[in-house]
Each structure stands twice: as structure tokens, then as C-alpha cells.
């Protein structure tokens, strides 16, 4: 049985294939499409809602999104102009300048465009004119043939399609497609999407089974092509994604073992057994493969994805949701190789992790994926953008020595993939709060917000959240159906929230368990109230002992937020690296609010001991009786690190017990 | 007042300068020269004895030296032949082959030659014929001009003296000089030394004050030139060493800031404030500077050396005596940057540390330097040579995951600096056991051995050590002067040996303190006995908390030997990385002998807990009550790691208390 909504979607999709562009544009299909639009999937367990269906109210993410709109997006556009990144396109339309920047600069512009398109989807039009200008610049650069890449045109023409392994040619196209789809979903305008489609057609004419072999070297086009299929209904796009994921068998033996690992391409995705190689590539490949599974239902993909996800979650992800341990190759390490100071943890990799888990949540409905994406969002992604929106992290290490030469936050990188990637995630955020199940509505992330939705039986429902989360743990929900109707409201109970309470119109729910969706199926009437009381007690988290860097240390977490010990917060005369948390006695008494706050969240004061007096010399024999000097350690949210000068920082903190 | 011996030495040295080579060869000066021969120094507090003055008896180092003689030295010579490293010399005498290997291969041959020369000094002539062959090959390669370097001759001629920064031209000469001096001290033959001297003369004619500017880029020639001065008495060699150490002022501004750090050359040594850059370069530079101080008494050098040594000992040396934390640039890290798994700790760097501390001991008489050199010798150097003498470590990390791909022990390296360096240290070892002070004789290192010496008043004395050290802590010394005579026998009480006992003819000495030389001044008669009882109780060693990798971990040491936890030793079913040492209760009861031994030393069994049951998942909330499962951890000497297959290994081990 297909819901009306789904039937309508399919209708519009079919319309899109057969009708003229103008006709499809007049249809309102674009209004109903979620960020990952799986309404046509036969296997999806969780569907999304369009960004426009959710209005965020005041709160944590609204403040973060405000600096993106007011500061990050306009200043990055200026950087593009000043550094010739937009001129790279203009020169293809005749402007006499040289090409500047590394070979993948086109993609940075496309990601920025996608970010602005998401803002427009969310009703924020402040940067729309800039985006429209960018669309004109990009569109004017396209060749008659449909080809579009500033690196492999003019003097670079001879290298076109020659460097599949490292050339980022199709990677750039993937981002163009995502920008085009987001712009279409913001406005119904197909212009930018059509630019991308023309380039895809160009490729489809030349490459593929029976034609020349092609592969991408940096996954990204796969998820873009599946989304393009979802948007247009053209199955050739899905098949083309499958062509890349399955890898052209003629490539066999032509790619080195090292590159097969590094690029996470060049052999069938379903032959993968672990997360390895370049973390962003692997994460995007897994995202694209999940999209492909969602649309094809191919069990082999599902099995590979489950295996890879377990490999990641059990041994290769940082507590911040960051992934990619090694600088060399920006790569995954071995299982449990998760060094803190040397953590590479590129912002883009945490984002890839977020994207993949969103898709896995769609595929499985399993709250583990929501837990992990929330972890990445609040910590390893959120850390990538400075509090004022002007600076970005490329790396997000879990420990810093406080050396200003580390230059961990910068307004620009030569490889500036992370800044627009961070922008597009934050701009699209309203689209990640709620979900749709066969039984009703799910709430994934908590924040003051209003969802306006139509159930599959057509009944309009408003769901309102009011909360100070993650500052406080209480979330008040009001459910307003246009008329009384039975459906399930499923609340995500985060894995970390033991002893969560849920009250429906004041009545306590039973069997509320952490790490699951708590479904409340009942006849809902306008004004019905649900109160969710999440447990924000500070947690002391241990790592598997095989994570060698974390032995003898704990991390401090509060709700979804990982805390850190940063020099800037400590009392005068206390050296951050000389503190050990004192876990003797009751956990509750160990932590108090310091009264200060940073990044909108409380700075915690934790009972500690100062180790500075104890050791004599670099190495000393452990005394039979250890005399600890009481002290207090101040902890602040990890994502705010290095926003207030350069001081030592650590997520994993020594302790005594 | 100069002793007769010293006066004789000076006489022979003066002879050497004025007399023909043949005449000097007939003199016996070469027989009296220690490895670092500071008898002419006005500031030395501790002098050496010739290698030939000490005969090692059976024991720990004799077994290690045996494999060097029987296996390492002959097989490395074979490698040199097979890989064209000797042919590189032969081609300069006309052999028609191409040059092979990296640009510094000459030095590898010279270090090997020095090793064999030390063996001959010690009375071991098994490899002497090979050395004599090598001397012929090297000598025949020298140009008429005196120049000798296989890389910068023939087709490389155009690059001669052009790449001072990275060319290793003078570095190779330094090793040639050291080999020549060692061969002279073994046999009185000046032939190889004269080859080196001719090259030095070639340089002195062309470079230096008033001539062209020169610098070396890889310190080594400095200490070689000072030793050449000590051997020949030619002060121009000392001045030339000073020229390199002071750095030609014309170089100012011509070397990048990065290279000034990396090469540890290019600016006056006395402007250095910390150990930094390439660890071997910095260690050799400091060794050469200490030699220079010893012969000139220049206070500015002494002050710089004290500062640098404190920097090293307080924040930049591993517990194994290894130095150099970073792979990038084979370099020192920041203070307290001492990662375990990523430790670079090149064998050559530990050797440089050993060399430097031997010279600092000569300069200061301070037992701290003997402690540190013994630490490096038993651990970070000793680990570099496999138990069977066939394989070498380049890196000596303090933790391994057990991955065989790490390939940590190899028979050959393209850059094969470490193998012959290890050989020359072990071959020369008898020369490091005893020392000479103004007051008498010092014992630095304990091993069954006999010293035959003549006091400065001419009285012959035999000092015999009998011990199983480091297996056992009792050292029995017998003092046999040819007639009753008053002098001081100074026994080094290692810094780690608290509660050491010393008995002289059964009478207990008072005020025996760890970390000092315990002087026993008395009239000694033949057959006088001294018993030293070192405390070999197992020690649990903590690191300064600023060493982030070692927080929450202890190292286990027994005497001079650092232990490690290696997978191969554990009971079936116990994973090495899942063990934590149990330090609750009395330390004595925590450790027992396992009955097994490896590398000649006991495998220890340590009370422990198994962490495998406790954690659930990669990250888990710390339980209020932790239930430890009792277990036993088996610990073996660090230097034996990866001799019995590839299993996880760690020096710094988690613990509970």
C-alpha cells in the first residue's frame, strides 16, 4: 500500500520524466522533498521532511546558524572572489585571467551554493542574490558539450578524463548536482540542476558499459546521482551511480592496492570489509552506497553497510564523532588507533559520518545511527566553525598543546573543502530534526522548533518542541492535529540518557529505554502535551582499553556534548595538563556549575587533584603513598576549543579513583 | 702536577707531531689511548682507560658482543659487497660499475671498520682480515688531492662541496677519521688515519677563515676532529672542529630557520638553547661540543651544554634512553612530546645520547650522565640489535600493535646507518666500564671483567669484578695493587638503586647514596674485597603528567633494564593490551619470577587485572563500582621485543591502585 503522499510523489516524478521542464517546474514536487528524499524507496524505515516544513525557534542551533548566514556565507563568497575561485569560471566565458587554486576549487563554490540554497529552503533569503549571481557565473562557464570543470578546460583541456584517480573531476560534478537539487528544492527552479544534468548526459554518452570505462577516485558523485534520480525520476542516474559503486570490471588490476584502499573506489563497494583509506572518501562512498541500497533494496549492499558501520562504531570513531586518525592520507587507522593530539579528524570527515548515519537511519530506523549523527553534529562538526563564524578547523584534534603555531582555526585554506561543507550542514539543519515513519512522526533531534506536516491520511499536524536543550534536558512537545487522529509520535531516547522520563498530558510512560525510539501511539488531539525529561547528568566515559591514548583517562560528557579541559578556563596558577579528575566518592558531588558559560552552554567545575607537586623529574619511582593536592578543573564544551586564545586542551583527562 | 703517564702521553703526542710516521708508530702512545682520550684535558673530571686494558668475563654483554663478532660484522660486510657499497670505492680505482645506494654509504663502511678496529683493540681478531681488506679498498679510492668520497667523484664531481646542507660529505669524513683513529689505537698502524688526515688537509687548504666558507649539515666531523687532535697533537684539527662548531659567520642568513633547527649546524653552537631538530645531528653536535669544551675549557660551551642536557633529561628523553620523538625530520618534539607507538627513537640517536653522556661524564664527573648512558645502553641501544645478531631496528618504539607489516627488525636498510653504529658501540664496550679520576679509579658499569691499570704514581693495579649483573645485583670486586697503595676506588651507585650496600672486606660502608659515586679511599692491599649489593627490586616508574601518552600508566624497571608487556609472553586467552597492572597492596608481593627468561634475564610475573570483561563498546559510561578480574601479566626486558614473532608490546602499562 502506498500512501497518498507517496503516490503523489511518484506521480510528480513520472511527470518530471515525461513533461517539459516548464511543466514540472509548475508542479509543486520540489516543495515536498526532504534533504535525502527516500519517499520512493521500498525499503526505507525512516523518511525525511523538507527543510521548509520545520521552523527553528530560538536556541543553540539558531545562534550557530545565524553566524553562518550573517558572517560565514558572505565572507566566504568574498574569499572566493578575492582568490580567483569565481574567476576560474568567468575565464571560461572569456575573462582574461589565469586559473587559481588547487584542482578541486569548483566544488568549494558548489558546496557554498548548496548551503545558500538550504538557507532559502529554510526561508532565509539574505544571501539569495549572491547565490543567483553564482548560478549565472557557473552556468555561463558550461561548454556547449555539457562539460564543466574549470581545471580541465582551456590549457587544462588535454588532461580531461586523464586523471580519474586524483583529478576530482567527477567529485566536482557531484557537488554541482547537489547544489542544483538544493536550489530546485528551494525555489522550483531547475536552471542549476539542468547545468549538472547536461554534464551527466555528456558523461553518459561517452562512458559506461559498452563505452569507455570511468571511475571517480573521490566518491561524491554516487550520492549526488541517486538524489538526482530521486528528484527527476530518471533511472539512468541511479544506474550510473551503481556503475561507479560496482566499479567497471575493466578497471581490475589497473589500480594499485594502495589506491584501492586510499580512494575507496576502483573495486565493487560490496567487496569492502572495513572502513579504511581516506576518511572523507570512505564516508561519502558509504553514504552513496546507502542511498543506492535505499533505492534498489540490494541486500549485498545492506550487508556490506552493516559490516562497515560496525567496524566504524566499534573501533574507528572518535568520541566527538570525528573520523580519520591519520594525517598521512587523511586516513583511517587500524582498529582502535585513535590518537588524540595527532587526530586528523577533518571537519569534512565528521560531516561524511553525519551524512552516512542519516542515510543508515533511513535504511534501518535504528536509533544508534541517530545517536552517532548527533554526536558528530554537536562535537566534531560543530567544532569546525568558530563561535563568531569567521574561522574554520580543517583538523579537529582531541588534544592540543596550546602552541599557537598549530594554527588550528583559519579563515581560509588552500584546500577549502571544510568551510562550505560546514555551512551546508548547518544551513540544512531544520531538515534533520524530524522524521516520518509508516506509523507516524519521529523526533530525532531536540530544539525549539515547529514541524508542519501532513500525515499520510492527509491530516495536517503541527508538532511543536520547546526546550533549552542541550543546556537543559526538558523538552516540551505540543501536538496539534487539525482533527483528532491516531498516529505514533516516536521520540528518540538518546543512548546516553538513562532514566529518561516521558509524560503524556502529565501521565508517565512506562518502558522508556535509552538508545531507542519511544513510540507513543494514541489518538492525538490539538493541544496534547508531551514532556520529555532527558538525563543531562554529567557522564564519565571510558574508552576501550585498546585505545592506547585513553588508558587511565576519562572523557566528560553532558547530554550530547563532549566537554574538554582547556587552559583558558583554569584558575590562575593551575596548569591544565597537571590536573587529574577526582572520581572518588559520589559522581554527583564531583561536578558543579561554575556559573560561567561558553558557546551557550555551562562551564562545569569538577573536583580534581593537582599533580604538579608529585612527580620529581621526567621519570620517578611511584611513591608507596600518593599525596594528592585538591584542586578544581573547569571543563567547557569541546566544540568551543581554541576560540579564546591558544591554551592546552584535552578531551581525555587523567583521573584518580 | 702531571702524572708520569700523562707526561708520557704528552711526550708521545709531541713526538707524533714532529717525528716521522714510522717513528711515532714505534712509540706506544696508541696503547694508552681511551675511546675518548681526554688525558690532555685541563678540565676533565673523569678520564677513560683503553679498551685493551679491560677484559670482559662471561656475562650479559659478552653474549651480546659474541653475536656481533660472529654474526653481525661478517654478515654486514657481505651485505656491503652484495649491494655494491664496497664497489662504490673500487670504481674510483677503476672498477667499471655504477655507484649504488644513497649518498652517505661511505660512512656505513667506515663505522663498520671502526667496529672491527674496536674488536681488535679488545683482542678479538676474527674479523681483522676483512677490515684490512676494507682498508686497502678505501685507501685505493683516495684522490691524489686527498679528497675521498664516492658520491662526489666521477659523475658526481660537479656536486662536490655544493650541497653542504644535506650532502653528508664531511659526515662521511668524520666517520673515516674515527675508523682511522680506532685502527691506529688497535695496532699502532697509521695508514687509515693518514687517509683521513690527507682529506682534512685538502679541506684546510681550501676552506676556513680567510678562505672559502664551509659547514657540514650533519655534525660528526667535530668529534672526529677533536679525537684526531688528541691522537696526533695537531692543534689545527681542534681549531677546525671549533670552526664548524662556531659556524663561519659568513653563513649568517644563508641557511633557513628550518634548516638551522633541523641540521643543528649553521649558527654558533653556544647560541643553542634546546635540543631540537634531527636527533642524531643534535646528539653528535653536542658530543663534538663537549669534546671541544674538554680540550679548550671554554666556559660558554660548558654553560650551553649544561642547559641542553637539562632540556634533554627533563623533557625529551624516553625511559629507554632513546631520543627523537618524531618521524618527520627524525626529530626531537616539543618538551614532553614523547609518544610511545609513534616514537621514532632511531638506534643511532640513542647511540648519540650515549656518546654525549660519556663525554659529559668526562667533563663533569657527575653520575647522572653515567645513569643516562647506562639507560640508553641496556635499553634503547640494546634493542636495536636482535638477539641473534642478524636483524636491526632503525626505530625503537615503546609500543607496538603487533602488526607484522611494521617490519621493525630488518637485516638491511637502504639507509643502513644503525647496524654498524650498534656494532661499534658493542665492540668498544670494554672501554666504558672503568674510569680514572685524579683520586684513583672509578667503576661506571658492572659486568664480570678485569681492569689492568697503572695508577698515576706508576703502581700497577688489577681490579676484578665478578657479577651476574644485571640478572643479579651483587657485584664482588677484588683489588690487586702490585704493592699496598692509597687511592680511591669510586663505585657508581645508580640513581635507581636505593638502599645499596657496600662492604669493604666485610665492613659495611656508611653514606652510600643513589645517584653518586661512592668513593672508598684507603690503603689497598692485594686481595682486598669489595662487595656491592645493588637493589634490583622491581620499580614502578611514573612519567611527568605532561607526557600525555603515559598518564595512567607505569613502566616496570628492574635495575638498568626497562621491561615491557609483550603478547608473546602472556597466558593463552589473555590479550596484552587488555591487562592493567594491579598496584594495590604491597609492591613486593606484586611481582614474582615466572621461571622463564629471555635475552639472559628473567621474565617477571606481575599481579594484574584483565580489562577485557569490563568495557562495553568503544565508549562506555564508567560504572560506579568497577569489578576487576584478577590476572597475571608477564613482563620481559624491553630490548628483546619482537624477537619472538609479532605481538603487541608496551613499555608503559595501565595500572590500578
mmCIF file with all atom_site columns, N, CA and C in Angstrom, chain A residues 450-493:
data_model
loop_
_atom_site.group_PDB
_atom_site.id
_atom_site.type_symbol
_atom_site.label_atom_id
_atom_site.label_alt_id
_atom_site.label_comp_id
_atom_site.label_asym_id
_atom_site.label_entity_id
_atom_site.label_seq_id
_atom_site.pdbx_PDB_ins_code
_atom_site.Cartn_x
_atom_site.Cartn_y
_atom_site.Cartn_z
_atom_site.occupancy
_atom_site.B_iso_or_equiv
_atom_site.pdbx_formal_charge
_atom_site.auth_seq_id
_atom_site.auth_comp_id
_atom_site.auth_asym_id
_atom_site.auth_atom_id
_atom_site.pdbx_PDB_model_num
ATOM 1   N N  . UNK A 1 450 ? 9.114  24.101 15.149 1.00 0.00 ? 450 UNK A N  1
ATOM 2   C CA . UNK A 1 450 ? 7.755  23.689 14.792 1.00 0.00 ? 450 UNK A CA 1
ATOM 3   C C  . UNK A 1 450 ? 7.789  22.942 13.466 1.00 0.00 ? 450 UNK A C  1
ATOM 4   N N  . UNK A 1 451 ? 7.181  21.773 13.483 1.00 0.00 ? 451 UNK A N  1
ATOM 5   C CA . UNK A 1 451 ? 7.019  20.998 12.252 1.00 0.00 ? 451 UNK A CA 1
ATOM 6   C C  . UNK A 1 451 ? 5.593  21.160 11.751 1.00 0.00 ? 451 UNK A C  1
ATOM 7   N N  . UNK A 1 452 ? 5.439  21.490 10.477 1.00 0.00 ? 452 UNK A N  1
ATOM 8   C CA . UNK A 1 452 ? 4.118  21.462 9.861  1.00 0.00 ? 452 UNK A CA 1
ATOM 9   C C  . UNK A 1 452 ? 4.101  20.345 8.844  1.00 0.00 ? 452 UNK A C  1
ATOM 10  N N  . UNK A 1 453 ? 3.220  19.406 9.068  1.00 0.00 ? 453 UNK A N  1
ATOM 11  C CA . UNK A 1 453 ? 3.279  18.182 8.271  1.00 0.00 ? 453 UNK A CA 1
ATOM 12  C C  . UNK A 1 453 ? 1.875  17.677 7.982  1.00 0.00 ? 453 UNK A C  1
ATOM 13  N N  . UNK A 1 454 ? 1.782  16.881 6.968  1.00 0.00 ? 454 UNK A N  1
ATOM 14  C CA . UNK A 1 454 ? 0.525  16.234 6.654  1.00 0.00 ? 454 UNK A CA 1
ATOM 15  C C  . UNK A 1 454 ? 0.751  14.739 6.776  1.00 0.00 ? 454 UNK A C  1
ATOM 16  N N  . UNK A 1 455 ? -0.019 14.086 7.621  1.00 0.00 ? 455 UNK A N  1
ATOM 17  C CA . UNK A 1 455 ? 0.111  12.630 7.760  1.00 0.00 ? 455 UNK A CA 1
ATOM 18  C C  . UNK A 1 455 ? -0.306 11.971 6.463  1.00 0.00 ? 455 UNK A C  1
ATOM 19  N N  . UNK A 1 456 ? -0.029 10.677 6.338  1.00 0.00 ? 456 UNK A N  1
ATOM 20  C CA . UNK A 1 456 ? -0.307 10.034 5.046  1.00 0.00 ? 456 UNK A CA 1
ATOM 21  C C  . UNK A 1 456 ? -1.805 9.971  4.750  1.00 0.00 ? 456 UNK A C  1
ATOM 22  N N  . UNK A 1 457 ? -2.618 10.076 5.814  1.00 0.00 ? 457 UNK A N  1
ATOM 23  C CA . UNK A 1 457 ? -4.064 10.148 5.553  1.00 0.00 ? 457 UNK A CA 1
ATOM 24  C C  . UNK A 1 457 ? -4.509 11.570 5.255  1.00 0.00 ? 457 UNK A C  1
ATOM 25  N N  . UNK A 1 458 ? -3.523 12.479 5.130  1.00 0.00 ? 458 UNK A N  1
ATOM 26  C CA . UNK A 1 458 ? -3.864 13.834 4.706  1.00 0.00 ? 458 UNK A CA 1
ATOM 27  C C  . UNK A 1 458 ? -4.129 14.802 5.839  1.00 0.00 ? 458 UNK A C  1
ATOM 28  N N  . UNK A 1 459 ? -4.165 14.295 7.058  1.00 0.00 ? 459 UNK A N  1
ATOM 29  C CA . UNK A 1 459 ? -4.455 15.176 8.192  1.00 0.00 ? 459 UNK A CA 1
ATOM 30  C C  . UNK A 1 459 ? -3.240 16.060 8.485  1.00 0.00 ? 459 UNK A C  1
ATOM 31  N N  . UNK A 1 460 ? -3.451 17.352 8.562  1.00 0.00 ? 460 UNK A N  1
ATOM 32  C CA . UNK A 1 460 ? -2.355 18.271 8.885  1.00 0.00 ? 460 UNK A CA 1
ATOM 33  C C  . UNK A 1 460 ? -2.065 18.211 10.374 1.00 0.00 ? 460 UNK A C  1
ATOM 34  N N  . UNK A 1 461 ? -0.759 18.156 10.683 1.00 0.00 ? 461 UNK A N  1
ATOM 35  C CA . UNK A 1 461 ? -0.354 18.117 12.096 1.00 0.00 ? 461 UNK A CA 1
ATOM 36  C C  . UNK A 1 461 ? 0.758  19.132 12.307 1.00 0.00 ? 461 UNK A C  1
ATOM 37  N N  . UNK A 1 462 ? 0.644  19.840 13.401 1.00 0.00 ? 462 UNK A N  1
ATOM 38  C CA . UNK A 1 462 ? 1.768  20.665 13.827 1.00 0.00 ? 462 UNK A CA 1
ATOM 39  C C  . UNK A 1 462 ? 2.362  20.011 15.072 1.00 0.00 ? 462 UNK A C  1
ATOM 40  N N  . UNK A 1 463 ? 3.690  19.855 15.062 1.00 0.00 ? 463 UNK A N  1
ATOM 41  C CA . UNK A 1 463 ? 4.363  19.378 16.268 1.00 0.00 ? 463 UNK A CA 1
ATOM 42  C C  . UNK A 1 463 ? 5.324  20.474 16.688 1.00 0.00 ? 463 UNK A C  1
ATOM 43  N N  . UNK A 1 464 ? 5.148  20.917 17.928 1.00 0.00 ? 464 UNK A N  1
ATOM 44  C CA . UNK A 1 464 ? 5.999  21.996 18.432 1.00 0.00 ? 464 UNK A CA 1
ATOM 45  C C  . UNK A 1 464 ? 6.908  21.466 19.532 1.00 0.00 ? 464 UNK A C  1
ATOM 46  N N  . UNK A 1 465 ? 8.200  21.791 19.435 1.00 0.00 ? 465 UNK A N  1
ATOM 47  C CA . UNK A 1 465 ? 9.120  21.492 20.527 1.00 0.00 ? 465 UNK A CA 1
ATOM 48  C C  . UNK A 1 465 ? 9.479  22.802 21.202 1.00 0.00 ? 465 UNK A C  1
ATOM 49  N N  . UNK A 1 466 ? 9.501  22.770 22.537 1.00 0.00 ? 466 UNK A N  1
ATOM 50  C CA . UNK A 1 466 ? 10.079 23.909 23.255 1.00 0.00 ? 466 UNK A CA 1
ATOM 51  C C  . UNK A 1 466 ? 11.074 23.377 24.263 1.00 0.00 ? 466 UNK A C  1
ATOM 52  N N  . UNK A 1 467 ? 12.281 23.899 24.165 1.00 0.00 ? 467 UNK A N  1
ATOM 53  C CA . UNK A 1 467 ? 13.340 23.352 25.027 1.00 0.00 ? 467 UNK A CA 1
ATOM 54  C C  . UNK A 1 467 ? 14.542 24.275 25.040 1.00 0.00 ? 467 UNK A C  1
ATOM 55  N N  . UNK A 1 468 ? 15.317 24.152 26.086 1.00 0.00 ? 468 UNK A N  1
ATOM 56  C CA . UNK A 1 468 ? 16.619 24.834 26.108 1.00 0.00 ? 468 UNK A CA 1
ATOM 57  C C  . UNK A 1 468 ? 17.739 23.840 25.817 1.00 0.00 ? 468 UNK A C  1
ATOM 58  N N  . UNK A 1 469 ? 17.373 22.649 25.405 1.00 0.00 ? 469 UNK A N  1
ATOM 59  C CA . UNK A 1 469 ? 18.345 21.620 25.065 1.00 0.00 ? 469 UNK A CA 1
ATOM 60  C C  . UNK A 1 469 ? 19.388 22.170 24.100 1.00 0.00 ? 469 UNK A C  1
ATOM 61  N N  . UNK A 1 470 ? 20.652 21.868 24.253 1.00 0.00 ? 470 UNK A N  1
ATOM 62  C CA . UNK A 1 470 ? 21.248 20.949 25.224 1.00 0.00 ? 470 UNK A CA 1
ATOM 63  C C  . UNK A 1 470 ? 21.670 21.595 26.538 1.00 0.00 ? 470 UNK A C  1
ATOM 64  N N  . UNK A 1 471 ? 21.269 22.842 26.770 1.00 0.00 ? 471 UNK A N  1
ATOM 65  C CA . UNK A 1 471 ? 21.569 23.453 28.075 1.00 0.00 ? 471 UNK A CA 1
ATOM 66  C C  . UNK A 1 471 ? 20.773 22.747 29.174 1.00 0.00 ? 471 UNK A C  1
ATOM 67  N N  . UNK A 1 472 ? 19.500 22.461 28.888 1.00 0.00 ? 472 UNK A N  1
ATOM 68  C CA . UNK A 1 472 ? 18.657 21.765 29.859 1.00 0.00 ? 472 UNK A CA 1
ATOM 69  C C  . UNK A 1 472 ? 18.056 20.536 29.188 1.00 0.00 ? 472 UNK A C  1
ATOM 70  N N  . UNK A 1 473 ? 17.567 19.604 29.999 1.00 0.00 ? 473 UNK A N  1
ATOM 71  C CA . UNK A 1 473 ? 17.136 18.318 29.456 1.00 0.00 ? 473 UNK A CA 1
ATOM 72  C C  . UNK A 1 473 ? 15.635 18.185 29.227 1.00 0.00 ? 473 UNK A C  1
ATOM 73  N N  . UNK A 1 474 ? 14.869 19.200 29.607 1.00 0.00 ? 474 UNK A N  1
ATOM 74  C CA . UNK A 1 474 ? 13.421 19.095 29.458 1.00 0.00 ? 474 UNK A CA 1
ATOM 75  C C  . UNK A 1 474 ? 12.999 19.573 28.071 1.00 0.00 ? 474 UNK A C  1
ATOM 76  N N  . UNK A 1 475 ? 12.204 18.758 27.389 1.00 0.00 ? 475 UNK A N  1
ATOM 77  C CA . UNK A 1 475 ? 11.666 19.129 26.083 1.00 0.00 ? 475 UNK A CA 1
ATOM 78  C C  . UNK A 1 475 ? 10.144 19.037 26.175 1.00 0.00 ? 475 UNK A C  1
ATOM 79  N N  . UNK A 1 476 ? 9.473  20.148 25.925 1.00 0.00 ? 476 UNK A N  1
ATOM 80  C CA . UNK A 1 476 ? 8.011  20.136 25.936 1.00 0.00 ? 476 UNK A CA 1
ATOM 81  C C  . UNK A 1 476 ? 7.525  20.099 24.504 1.00 0.00 ? 476 UNK A C  1
ATOM 82  N N  . UNK A 1 477 ? 6.702  19.111 24.225 1.00 0.00 ? 477 UNK A N  1
ATOM 83  C CA . UNK A 1 477 ? 6.156  18.994 22.868 1.00 0.00 ? 477 UNK A CA 1
ATOM 84  C C  . UNK A 1 477 ? 4.655  19.217 22.917 1.00 0.00 ? 477 UNK A C  1
ATOM 85  N N  . UNK A 1 478 ? 4.184  19.940 21.930 1.00 0.00 ? 478 UNK A N  1
ATOM 86  C CA . UNK A 1 478 ? 2.743  20.115 21.785 1.00 0.00 ? 478 UNK A CA 1
ATOM 87  C C  . UNK A 1 478 ? 2.353  19.559 20.425 1.00 0.00 ? 478 UNK A C  1
ATOM 88  N N  . UNK A 1 479 ? 1.329  18.719 20.412 1.00 0.00 ? 479 UNK A N  1
ATOM 89  C CA . UNK A 1 479 ? 0.884  18.095 19.173 1.00 0.00 ? 479 UNK A CA 1
ATOM 90  C C  . UNK A 1 479 ? -0.459 18.701 18.785 1.00 0.00 ? 479 UNK A C  1
ATOM 91  N N  . UNK A 1 480 ? -0.524 19.252 17.583 1.00 0.00 ? 480 UNK A N  1
ATOM 92  C CA . UNK A 1 480 ? -1.747 19.916 17.133 1.00 0.00 ? 480 UNK A CA 1
ATOM 93  C C  . UNK A 1 480 ? -2.216 19.367 15.801 1.00 0.00 ? 480 UNK A C  1
ATOM 94  N N  . UNK A 1 481 ? -2.955 18.251 15.802 1.00 0.00 ? 481 UNK A N  1
ATOM 95  C CA . UNK A 1 481 ? -3.563 17.790 14.548 1.00 0.00 ? 481 UNK A CA 1
ATOM 96  C C  . UNK A 1 481 ? -4.782 18.672 14.225 1.00 0.00 ? 481 UNK A C  1
ATOM 97  N N  . UNK A 1 482 ? -5.063 18.778 12.938 1.00 0.00 ? 482 UNK A N  1
ATOM 98  C CA . UNK A 1 482 ? -6.216 19.634 12.598 1.00 0.00 ? 482 UNK A CA 1
ATOM 99  C C  . UNK A 1 482 ? -7.511 19.004 13.088 1.00 0.00 ? 482 UNK A C  1
ATOM 100 N N  . UNK A 1 483 ? -7.476 17.664 13.243 1.00 0.00 ? 483 UNK A N  1
ATOM 101 C CA . UNK A 1 483 ? -8.589 16.984 13.918 1.00 0.00 ? 483 UNK A CA 1
ATOM 102 C C  . UNK A 1 483 ? -8.025 15.759 14.622 1.00 0.00 ? 483 UNK A C  1
ATOM 103 N N  . UNK A 1 484 ? -8.771 15.238 15.568 1.00 0.00 ? 484 UNK A N  1
ATOM 104 C CA . UNK A 1 484 ? -8.270 14.102 16.337 1.00 0.00 ? 484 UNK A CA 1
ATOM 105 C C  . UNK A 1 484 ? -7.907 12.970 15.397 1.00 0.00 ? 484 UNK A C  1
ATOM 106 N N  . UNK A 1 485 ? -6.728 12.385 15.631 1.00 0.00 ? 485 UNK A N  1
ATOM 107 C CA . UNK A 1 485 ? -6.285 11.336 14.733 1.00 0.00 ? 485 UNK A CA 1
ATOM 108 C C  . UNK A 1 485 ? -5.284 10.446 15.447 1.00 0.00 ? 485 UNK A C  1
ATOM 109 N N  . UNK A 1 486 ? -5.299 9.176  15.046 1.00 0.00 ? 486 UNK A N  1
ATOM 110 C CA . UNK A 1 486 ? -4.411 8.201  15.685 1.00 0.00 ? 486 UNK A CA 1
ATOM 111 C C  . UNK A 1 486 ? -3.116 8.105  14.873 1.00 0.00 ? 486 UNK A C  1
ATOM 112 N N  . UNK A 1 487 ? -2.021 8.306  15.519 1.00 0.00 ? 487 UNK A N  1
ATOM 113 C CA . UNK A 1 487 ? -0.710 8.008  14.900 1.00 0.00 ? 487 UNK A CA 1
ATOM 114 C C  . UNK A 1 487 ? 0.316  7.864  16.016 1.00 0.00 ? 487 UNK A C  1
ATOM 115 N N  . UNK A 1 488 ? 1.496  7.465  15.607 1.00 0.00 ? 488 UNK A N  1
ATOM 116 C CA . UNK A 1 488 ? 2.550  7.289  16.597 1.00 0.00 ? 488 UNK A CA 1
ATOM 117 C C  . UNK A 1 488 ? 3.509  8.471  16.553 1.00 0.00 ? 488 UNK A C  1
ATOM 118 N N  . UNK A 1 489 ? 3.744  9.033  17.728 1.00 0.00 ? 489 UNK A N  1
ATOM 119 C CA . UNK A 1 489 ? 4.809  10.016 17.861 1.00 0.00 ? 489 UNK A CA 1
ATOM 120 C C  . UNK A 1 489 ? 5.983  9.280  18.515 1.00 0.00 ? 489 UNK A C  1
ATOM 121 N N  . UNK A 1 490 ? 7.090  9.177  17.774 1.00 0.00 ? 490 UNK A N  1
ATOM 122 C CA . UNK A 1 490 ? 8.235  8.416  18.279 1.00 0.00 ? 490 UNK A CA 1
ATOM 123 C C  . UNK A 1 490 ? 9.335  9.374  18.710 1.00 0.00 ? 490 UNK A C  1
ATOM 124 N N  . UNK A 1 491 ? 9.667  9.313  19.978 1.00 0.00 ? 491 UNK A N  1
ATOM 125 C CA . UNK A 1 491 ? 10.701 10.210 20.496 1.00 0.00 ? 491 UNK A CA 1
ATOM 126 C C  . UNK A 1 491 ? 12.011 9.445  20.626 1.00 0.00 ? 491 UNK A C  1
ATOM 127 N N  . UNK A 1 492 ? 13.033 10.015 20.088 1.00 0.00 ? 492 UNK A N  1
ATOM 128 C CA . UNK A 1 492 ? 14.340 9.367  20.246 1.00 0.00 ? 492 UNK A CA 1
ATOM 129 C C  . UNK A 1 492 ? 14.832 9.546  21.682 1.00 0.00 ? 492 UNK A C  1
ATOM 130 N N  . UNK A 1 493 ? 15.102 8.417  22.329 1.00 0.00 ? 493 UNK A N  1
ATOM 131 C CA . UNK A 1 493 ? 15.714 8.460  23.662 1.00 0.00 ? 493 UNK A CA 1
ATOM 132 C C  . UNK A 1 493 ? 17.204 8.196  23.457 1.00 0.00 ? 493 UNK A C  1
#
